[in-house]
Coordinates of C-alpha atoms and ligand atoms in Angstrom, one line a residue:
M52 CA 29.3 -7.0 -11.7
K53 CA 26.5 -6.4 -8.8
T54 CA 23.3 -6.5 -10.1
I55 CA 21.1 -3.0 -9.2
Y56 CA 17.4 -4.1 -7.6
L57 CA 15.1 -1.2 -8.6
D58 CA 11.5 -3.1 -8.0
Y59 CA 10.9 -2.9 -4.0
A60 CA 7.6 -1.7 -5.0
A61 CA 6.9 -5.0 -5.7
A62 CA 8.5 -7.0 -3.1
T63 CA 11.5 -6.1 -0.6
P64 CA 14.0 -8.7 0.8
V65 CA 13.1 -10.2 4.7
D66 CA 15.1 -8.4 6.5
P67 CA 17.8 -10.3 9.1
R68 CA 16.1 -9.7 12.2
V69 CA 12.8 -10.5 10.4
L70 CA 13.6 -13.8 9.4
A71 CA 15.6 -14.5 12.8
A72 CA 12.2 -13.5 15.0
M73 CA 10.0 -15.7 12.7
Q74 CA 12.5 -18.6 13.1
P75 CA 11.2 -20.6 16.0
Y76 CA 7.6 -20.4 15.0
F77 CA 8.2 -23.5 12.3
T78 CA 10.2 -25.6 14.6
E79 CA 10.2 -25.4 18.6
R80 CA 7.6 -22.7 18.8
F81 CA 4.9 -24.4 16.1
F82 CA 2.0 -24.7 18.4
N83 CA -1.8 -24.0 17.6
P84 CA -2.3 -20.5 19.7
S85 CA -5.8 -21.8 20.3
A86 CA -4.2 -25.1 22.5
N87 CA -4.9 -25.2 25.8
Y88 CA -1.7 -26.5 27.5
L89 CA 1.3 -24.1 28.2
A90 CA 3.7 -24.5 24.9
A91 CA 0.5 -23.2 22.9
E92 CA -0.9 -20.0 25.4
N93 CA 3.1 -19.0 24.9
V94 CA 2.7 -19.2 22.0
R95 CA -0.4 -17.5 22.0
K96 CA 1.0 -14.2 24.1
S97 CA 3.7 -13.5 21.6
L98 CA 0.8 -13.3 18.5
E99 CA -0.9 -11.0 20.5
A100 CA 1.9 -9.4 21.9
A101 CA 3.1 -8.8 17.6
R102 CA -0.8 -7.6 17.9
A103 CA 0.4 -5.2 20.2
K104 CA 2.6 -4.2 18.3
V105 CA 1.4 -3.6 15.4
A106 CA -1.7 -1.2 17.2
D107 CA 1.1 0.8 19.2
V108 CA 2.5 2.0 15.5
L109 CA -1.2 2.6 14.3
G110 CA -1.9 4.5 17.7
A111 CA -4.8 1.3 17.7
R112 CA -6.2 -0.7 19.8
P113 CA -5.2 -4.5 19.5
S114 CA -9.0 -5.9 19.4
E115 CA -8.6 -3.5 15.7
I116 CA -6.4 -5.4 14.3
I117 CA -7.2 -7.9 12.3
F118 CA -4.3 -10.3 10.6
T119 CA -4.8 -11.2 6.8
A120 CA -2.8 -13.3 4.2
G121 CA -1.2 -10.2 2.3
G122 CA -2.9 -6.9 1.3
T123 CA -4.9 -8.1 -1.0
E124 CA -6.9 -9.7 1.2
A125 CA -7.3 -6.9 3.9
N126 CA -8.4 -4.9 1.0
N127 CA -11.0 -7.4 0.2
L128 CA -11.8 -7.8 3.4
A129 CA -11.9 -4.1 3.5
I130 CA -14.6 -3.5 0.5
H131 CA -16.5 -6.8 0.6
G132 CA -17.3 -6.6 4.6
V133 CA -18.7 -3.1 4.7
M134 CA -20.8 -3.9 1.4
K135 CA -22.4 -6.8 2.7
K136 CA -23.5 -5.8 5.8
F137 CA -24.6 -2.7 4.3
P138 CA -25.8 -4.0 0.9
N139 CA -28.3 -1.3 0.1
G140 CA -24.8 1.1 0.0
D141 CA -23.0 1.9 -2.8
L142 CA -19.1 3.1 -2.3
I143 CA -16.3 5.1 -4.3
V144 CA -13.4 4.2 -4.8
S145 CA -10.1 6.3 -7.0
A146 CA -9.4 5.5 -9.9
V147 CA -5.7 4.4 -9.4
E148 CA -6.4 2.0 -6.4
H149 CA -4.6 -0.9 -6.6
E150 CA -6.9 -3.8 -8.9
S151 CA -7.8 -5.6 -4.8
V152 CA -9.4 -2.2 -4.1
L153 CA -11.1 -1.9 -8.1
A154 CA -12.4 -5.6 -8.4
P155 CA -13.7 -6.0 -5.2
A156 CA -15.7 -2.6 -5.7
G157 CA -17.0 -3.5 -8.8
Q158 CA -19.3 -6.2 -8.0
Y159 CA -21.5 -3.1 -6.0
K160 CA -22.9 -0.1 -6.6
F161 CA -19.4 1.8 -7.2
K162 CA -18.2 5.4 -8.6
L163 CA -14.7 5.6 -9.6
A164 CA -12.9 9.2 -8.2
S165 CA -10.8 10.6 -10.5
V166 CA -7.4 12.0 -10.2
T167 CA -5.5 15.4 -11.8
A168 CA -2.6 14.7 -14.0
D169 CA -0.1 13.6 -11.0
G170 CA -1.9 11.1 -9.4
R171 CA -3.4 13.2 -7.2
V172 CA -7.6 12.4 -6.3
D173 CA -9.7 15.3 -6.9
I174 CA -11.1 15.6 -3.4
A175 CA -13.7 18.2 -5.0
K176 CA -15.2 16.5 -6.8
L177 CA -15.0 13.4 -5.1
L178 CA -17.1 14.8 -2.6
K179 CA -19.6 16.1 -5.2
Q180 CA -20.1 12.2 -5.5
I181 CA -20.8 11.3 -2.4
D182 CA -25.2 11.1 -2.0
E183 CA -27.1 9.9 1.0
H184 CA -26.0 5.9 0.1
T185 CA -22.9 5.8 0.6
V186 CA -21.2 4.1 2.7
L187 CA -17.5 3.4 2.2
V188 CA -14.6 6.1 0.8
S189 CA -11.3 3.9 -0.4
V190 CA -8.3 5.8 -1.6
M191 CA -5.3 4.7 -1.2
Y192 CA -2.2 6.4 0.7
A193 CA 0.2 6.1 -1.8
N194 CA 0.1 4.5 -5.2
N195 CA 2.1 1.6 -6.1
E196 CA 2.8 2.8 -9.6
V197 CA 3.7 6.4 -9.9
G198 CA 4.2 6.8 -6.1
T199 CA 1.5 9.4 -5.7
I200 CA 1.1 10.5 -1.9
Q201 CA -3.1 10.8 -1.5
P202 CA -4.7 13.8 1.2
I203 CA -5.9 11.9 3.2
R204 CA -6.6 13.7 6.4
Q205 CA -7.8 16.3 4.3
L206 CA -10.3 13.9 2.9
S207 CA -11.6 12.4 6.1
Q208 CA -11.3 15.7 7.8
E209 CA -14.0 16.3 4.4
L210 CA -15.8 13.3 5.3
Q211 CA -16.6 14.4 9.3
V212 CA -18.6 17.1 8.0
I213 CA -20.3 15.0 5.5
R214 CA -20.8 12.6 9.1
R215 CA -21.8 15.0 10.7
A216 CA -25.1 16.8 7.9
R217 CA -26.4 13.4 8.0
Q218 CA -26.5 13.1 11.8
K219 CA -28.6 16.3 11.8
I220 CA -31.2 14.8 9.0
G221 CA -31.7 11.2 10.6
N222 CA -29.2 9.1 8.2
R223 CA -28.0 6.8 10.2
L224 CA -25.7 4.9 7.4
P225 CA -22.1 4.9 8.3
L226 CA -19.5 6.5 5.5
Y227 CA -16.3 4.8 6.5
L228 CA -12.6 5.9 5.0
H229 CA -10.6 2.9 4.1
T230 CA -6.9 3.5 2.6
D231 CA -4.2 1.4 1.4
A232 CA -1.5 2.0 2.9
C233 CA 0.4 -1.3 1.5
Q234 CA 3.1 1.3 -0.5
A235 CA 3.1 3.9 2.4
A236 CA 4.1 2.0 5.6
N237 CA 7.9 2.3 5.2
Y238 CA 7.3 6.1 5.0
L239 CA 4.6 7.4 5.7
D240 CA 2.7 8.1 9.0
L241 CA 0.4 5.7 9.9
H242 CA -1.1 7.0 13.0
V243 CA -4.9 6.0 12.5
S244 CA -6.6 8.6 14.2
R245 CA -3.7 11.2 12.8
L246 CA -5.0 10.5 9.2
G247 CA -8.6 9.9 10.6
V248 CA -9.2 6.3 8.8
D249 CA -11.6 3.8 9.8
L250 CA -9.9 1.1 8.2
M251 CA -6.5 0.8 6.8
T252 CA -4.8 -1.8 4.7
L253 CA -1.1 -2.8 5.0
N254 CA 0.9 -5.5 3.7
G255 CA 4.6 -7.0 5.1
G256 CA 5.7 -8.0 1.5
K257 CA 6.2 -4.3 0.9
I258 CA 8.3 -3.8 4.2
Y259 CA 10.9 -6.7 4.3
G260 CA 9.2 -8.6 5.8
P261 CA 7.3 -11.8 4.6
K262 CA 4.8 -12.3 1.6
Q263 CA 1.4 -13.2 2.1
S264 CA 1.2 -11.4 5.9
G265 CA -0.4 -8.1 6.6
A266 CA -3.5 -6.6 8.4
L267 CA -6.9 -4.4 8.1
Y268 CA -7.2 -2.2 10.9
V269 CA -10.9 -2.3 11.5
S270 CA -11.7 0.6 13.8
S271 CA -13.6 -0.8 16.5
H272 CA -17.0 1.3 15.6
V273 CA -17.5 0.2 12.2
Q274 CA -19.7 -2.8 11.1
L275 CA -18.2 -5.8 8.8
E276 CA -19.2 -9.2 7.6
P277 CA -16.2 -11.8 7.5
L278 CA -15.2 -13.5 4.4
I279 CA -13.7 -16.5 5.4
L280 CA -16.1 -18.3 7.6
G281 CA -14.6 -21.4 10.2
G282 CA -13.4 -21.6 13.7
G283 CA -13.8 -17.6 14.7
Q284 CA -10.2 -16.1 14.9
E285 CA -9.5 -12.8 14.1
R286 CA -12.4 -11.8 16.0
G287 CA -14.6 -14.3 14.0
L288 CA -13.3 -11.5 10.8
R289 CA -10.8 -14.3 9.4
S290 CA -11.3 -17.7 10.7
G291 CA -8.1 -20.7 10.0
T292 CA -5.6 -21.5 12.2
E293 CA -2.8 -18.2 12.4
N294 CA 0.0 -18.2 10.5
V295 CA 2.4 -17.2 13.5
A296 CA 5.3 -16.9 12.3
A297 CA 4.0 -14.7 8.9
I298 CA 2.3 -12.2 12.0
I299 CA 5.2 -12.4 14.0
G300 CA 7.6 -11.7 11.2
F301 CA 4.6 -8.8 9.8
A302 CA 4.9 -6.7 13.6
E303 CA 8.4 -6.9 13.4
A304 CA 9.0 -5.9 10.0
L305 CA 6.4 -2.7 10.5
N306 CA 8.2 -2.3 13.9
H307 CA 11.9 -1.8 12.2
G308 CA 10.5 0.2 9.5
Q309 CA 8.4 2.7 11.8
S310 CA 12.0 3.1 13.3
L311 CA 14.1 3.5 10.1
R312 CA 11.0 5.8 8.7
R313 CA 12.4 8.9 9.1
S314 CA 16.3 8.4 8.2
E315 CA 15.1 6.3 5.3
T316 CA 12.8 9.2 4.4
E317 CA 15.4 11.4 4.1
R318 CA 18.4 9.0 2.4
L319 CA 15.9 8.0 0.1
S320 CA 14.6 11.7 -0.7
N321 CA 18.4 12.7 -1.8
L322 CA 18.6 9.1 -3.9
Q323 CA 15.7 10.7 -5.4
K324 CA 16.8 13.9 -5.9
L325 CA 20.2 12.6 -7.7
F326 CA 18.5 10.3 -9.7
F327 CA 16.1 13.6 -10.9
D328 CA 19.0 15.9 -11.3
L329 CA 21.2 13.4 -13.4
L330 CA 18.4 12.8 -15.5
G331 CA 17.8 16.5 -16.1
S332 CA 21.5 16.7 -17.3
Q333 CA 21.6 13.5 -19.0
I334 CA 18.7 12.5 -20.9
P335 CA 17.1 15.8 -20.4
K336 CA 14.4 14.6 -22.8
A337 CA 13.0 11.6 -20.1
V338 CA 9.8 13.3 -18.1
I339 CA 8.8 12.3 -14.9
N340 CA 5.1 11.0 -14.1
G341 CA 3.6 12.1 -10.6
S342 CA 3.9 14.2 -8.0
L343 CA 7.1 16.4 -7.2
K344 CA 5.6 17.3 -4.1
T345 CA 3.7 14.6 -2.9
C346 CA 5.7 11.6 -4.2
L347 CA 7.3 7.9 -1.7
P348 CA 11.0 9.5 -1.2
N349 CA 11.4 5.6 -3.4
N350 CA 9.6 6.0 -6.7
V351 CA 11.0 7.3 -10.1
H352 CA 8.9 6.8 -13.1
L353 CA 9.3 8.4 -15.9
T354 CA 8.5 8.3 -19.9
L355 CA 11.7 8.3 -22.0
P356 CA 9.8 9.7 -25.6
G357 CA 10.1 7.3 -28.7
Q358 CA 11.9 4.4 -26.8
D359 CA 9.7 1.4 -26.1
N360 CA 9.7 0.1 -22.2
E361 CA 9.8 -3.8 -22.9
R362 CA 13.0 -3.6 -24.6
L363 CA 14.3 -1.0 -22.1
L364 CA 13.6 -3.2 -19.6
F365 CA 15.0 -6.1 -21.1
A366 CA 18.5 -4.3 -21.7
L367 CA 18.3 -3.4 -18.5
D368 CA 18.4 -6.7 -17.2
E369 CA 21.3 -7.8 -19.5
A370 CA 23.3 -4.9 -17.7
G371 CA 22.3 -6.3 -14.2
I372 CA 20.1 -3.8 -13.8
Q373 CA 15.9 -5.6 -12.4
A374 CA 13.6 -2.8 -12.6
A375 CA 9.5 -2.0 -13.9
A376 CA 7.2 -1.0 -16.8
G377 CA 5.7 2.2 -16.1
S378 CA 2.3 0.0 -17.6
A379 CA 0.5 -2.9 -15.8
C380 CA 1.0 -4.9 -19.0
S381 CA 3.1 -7.6 -20.2
T382 CA 3.9 -6.2 -23.8
S383 CA 3.8 -3.3 -25.4
S384 CA 1.2 -3.7 -27.5
E385 CA -1.0 -3.7 -24.9
E386 CA -3.4 -1.5 -22.9
P387 CA -1.7 1.0 -20.6
S388 CA -2.0 0.4 -17.1
H389 CA -5.7 2.2 -15.1
V390 CA -3.1 4.5 -13.3
L391 CA -1.7 6.2 -16.3
R392 CA -5.1 6.3 -17.9
A393 CA -6.5 8.0 -15.3
M394 CA -3.7 10.3 -15.1
G395 CA -4.2 11.4 -18.6
V396 CA -1.2 9.4 -19.7
S397 CA -0.9 8.7 -23.4
T398 CA -0.7 5.0 -24.5
V399 CA 2.2 6.0 -26.8
D400 CA 4.0 7.6 -23.4
A401 CA 3.2 4.5 -21.3
Q402 CA 4.8 2.2 -23.3
S403 CA 7.8 4.3 -23.0
S404 CA 7.8 4.4 -19.6
L405 CA 9.8 3.0 -16.5
R406 CA 8.6 2.7 -12.7
L407 CA 12.2 2.1 -10.9
T408 CA 11.3 2.1 -7.1
M409 CA 14.4 2.4 -4.7
G410 CA 14.7 0.9 -1.0
R411 CA 17.1 0.1 1.9
H412 CA 20.2 -0.9 -0.3
T413 CA 20.1 1.3 -3.1
T414 CA 23.3 3.7 -3.0
A415 CA 24.2 6.6 -5.1
A416 CA 26.5 5.1 -6.7
D417 CA 23.3 2.1 -8.1
I418 CA 22.0 5.6 -9.2
R419 CA 24.3 6.9 -11.2
R420 CA 25.4 3.9 -13.0
V421 CA 21.7 3.5 -13.5
V422 CA 21.0 6.8 -15.2
K423 CA 23.8 6.1 -16.9
T424 CA 23.1 3.1 -18.4
L425 CA 19.6 3.9 -19.8
S426 CA 21.5 6.8 -21.1
S427 CA 23.3 4.8 -23.2
L428 CA 20.5 2.7 -24.4
V429 CA 18.5 6.0 -25.5
Ligands
PLP4 C1 -0.9 -0.3 -2.9 C2 -1.0 -2.0 -3.2 N1 -2.2 -2.2 -2.4 C3 -2.4 -4.1 -2.6 C4 -1.4 -4.9 -2.7 C5 -1.2 -6.2 -2.9 O1 -0.8 -7.2 -1.6 P1 -0.5 -8.6 -1.5 O2 0.5 -9.2 -2.7 O3 0.2 -8.4 -0.2 O4 -1.8 -9.2 -1.0 C6 -0.2 -4.4 -3.2 C7 0.9 -5.0 -3.6 O5 1.4 -5.6 -5.4 C8 0.0 -3.2 -3.9 O6 1.0 -2.3 -3.7

């Protein structure tokens, strides 16, 4: 029996072409890119070509790409980096951010922006929370649990109005917009000026690249304090000998993912629709969480009233189906995830929720088998 993997939001397998691109950098091209002989300089050139590739996808300058060891580090660099530079400032983060945004934000004067029942940030309320000391707003591009896509472009346009008003009254404090795009990179437009963001987090582990790879886009006008001090690599913002293989793999994964973006979005949207239709006919009491209108095409997050998600996950695993709980808790007696809580989902419903995230290897036959199995279990 084929195992059906439906946890692509947690991890993606490394694409064979990504692996092939990385391979030489572990062996014959192992050189430190800062060394002075020709072989090392060639590695430096490959590293800079990878940076240019990432910048190209983002419509950014190569110097605006800072490679990091994954999304958590990029989020920490964005939040701590800005807040340490502007110690008298405060920040606003959405209530549904990943812990790697919420935890660093918690060390400063911060406000939580609330979301509506479908997980979308309430922009009107967020704007009211901004005061003359606000230096940073961080709202993720798409949510890792329920897949809701946030209105980043609209938010950036509103922030631009506030920036102009600040200029008029002589308030020179910047107002930066950061977005965590870890879950969005396979499916959404990453062009930073179209989005209007100043900082953007990406990681490789969700886009068929290696784990602990990623980048922070830092617009050239953004002022940031480094967190990791040392040899001054990555424009002094992230010291340490570059993980060349991971960087090469990340750039290849991002580029390849973007070339598949439209076709995969269409294919997965069809599978998502099939999933919803089958749920509607075979498990009519299933409730779909998140936004039906603005959702990542690979995410199905549902509540099965009266069911215990831990029991379901175990039974699914036994049936060869790997999925995740709708909540981050490891046992059903624990608190529901902060995302579901922010959306107003009750503890009981959160404990009856599942997150099923599809990817490149998911087929219609898989979805049929999953719904049939779920239906027999409930
Ligand atoms: C939205 C989001 N941000 C950040 C992260 C953290 O990324 P990483 O595991 O690469 O540190 C994840 C991964 O779980 C994520 O889904």
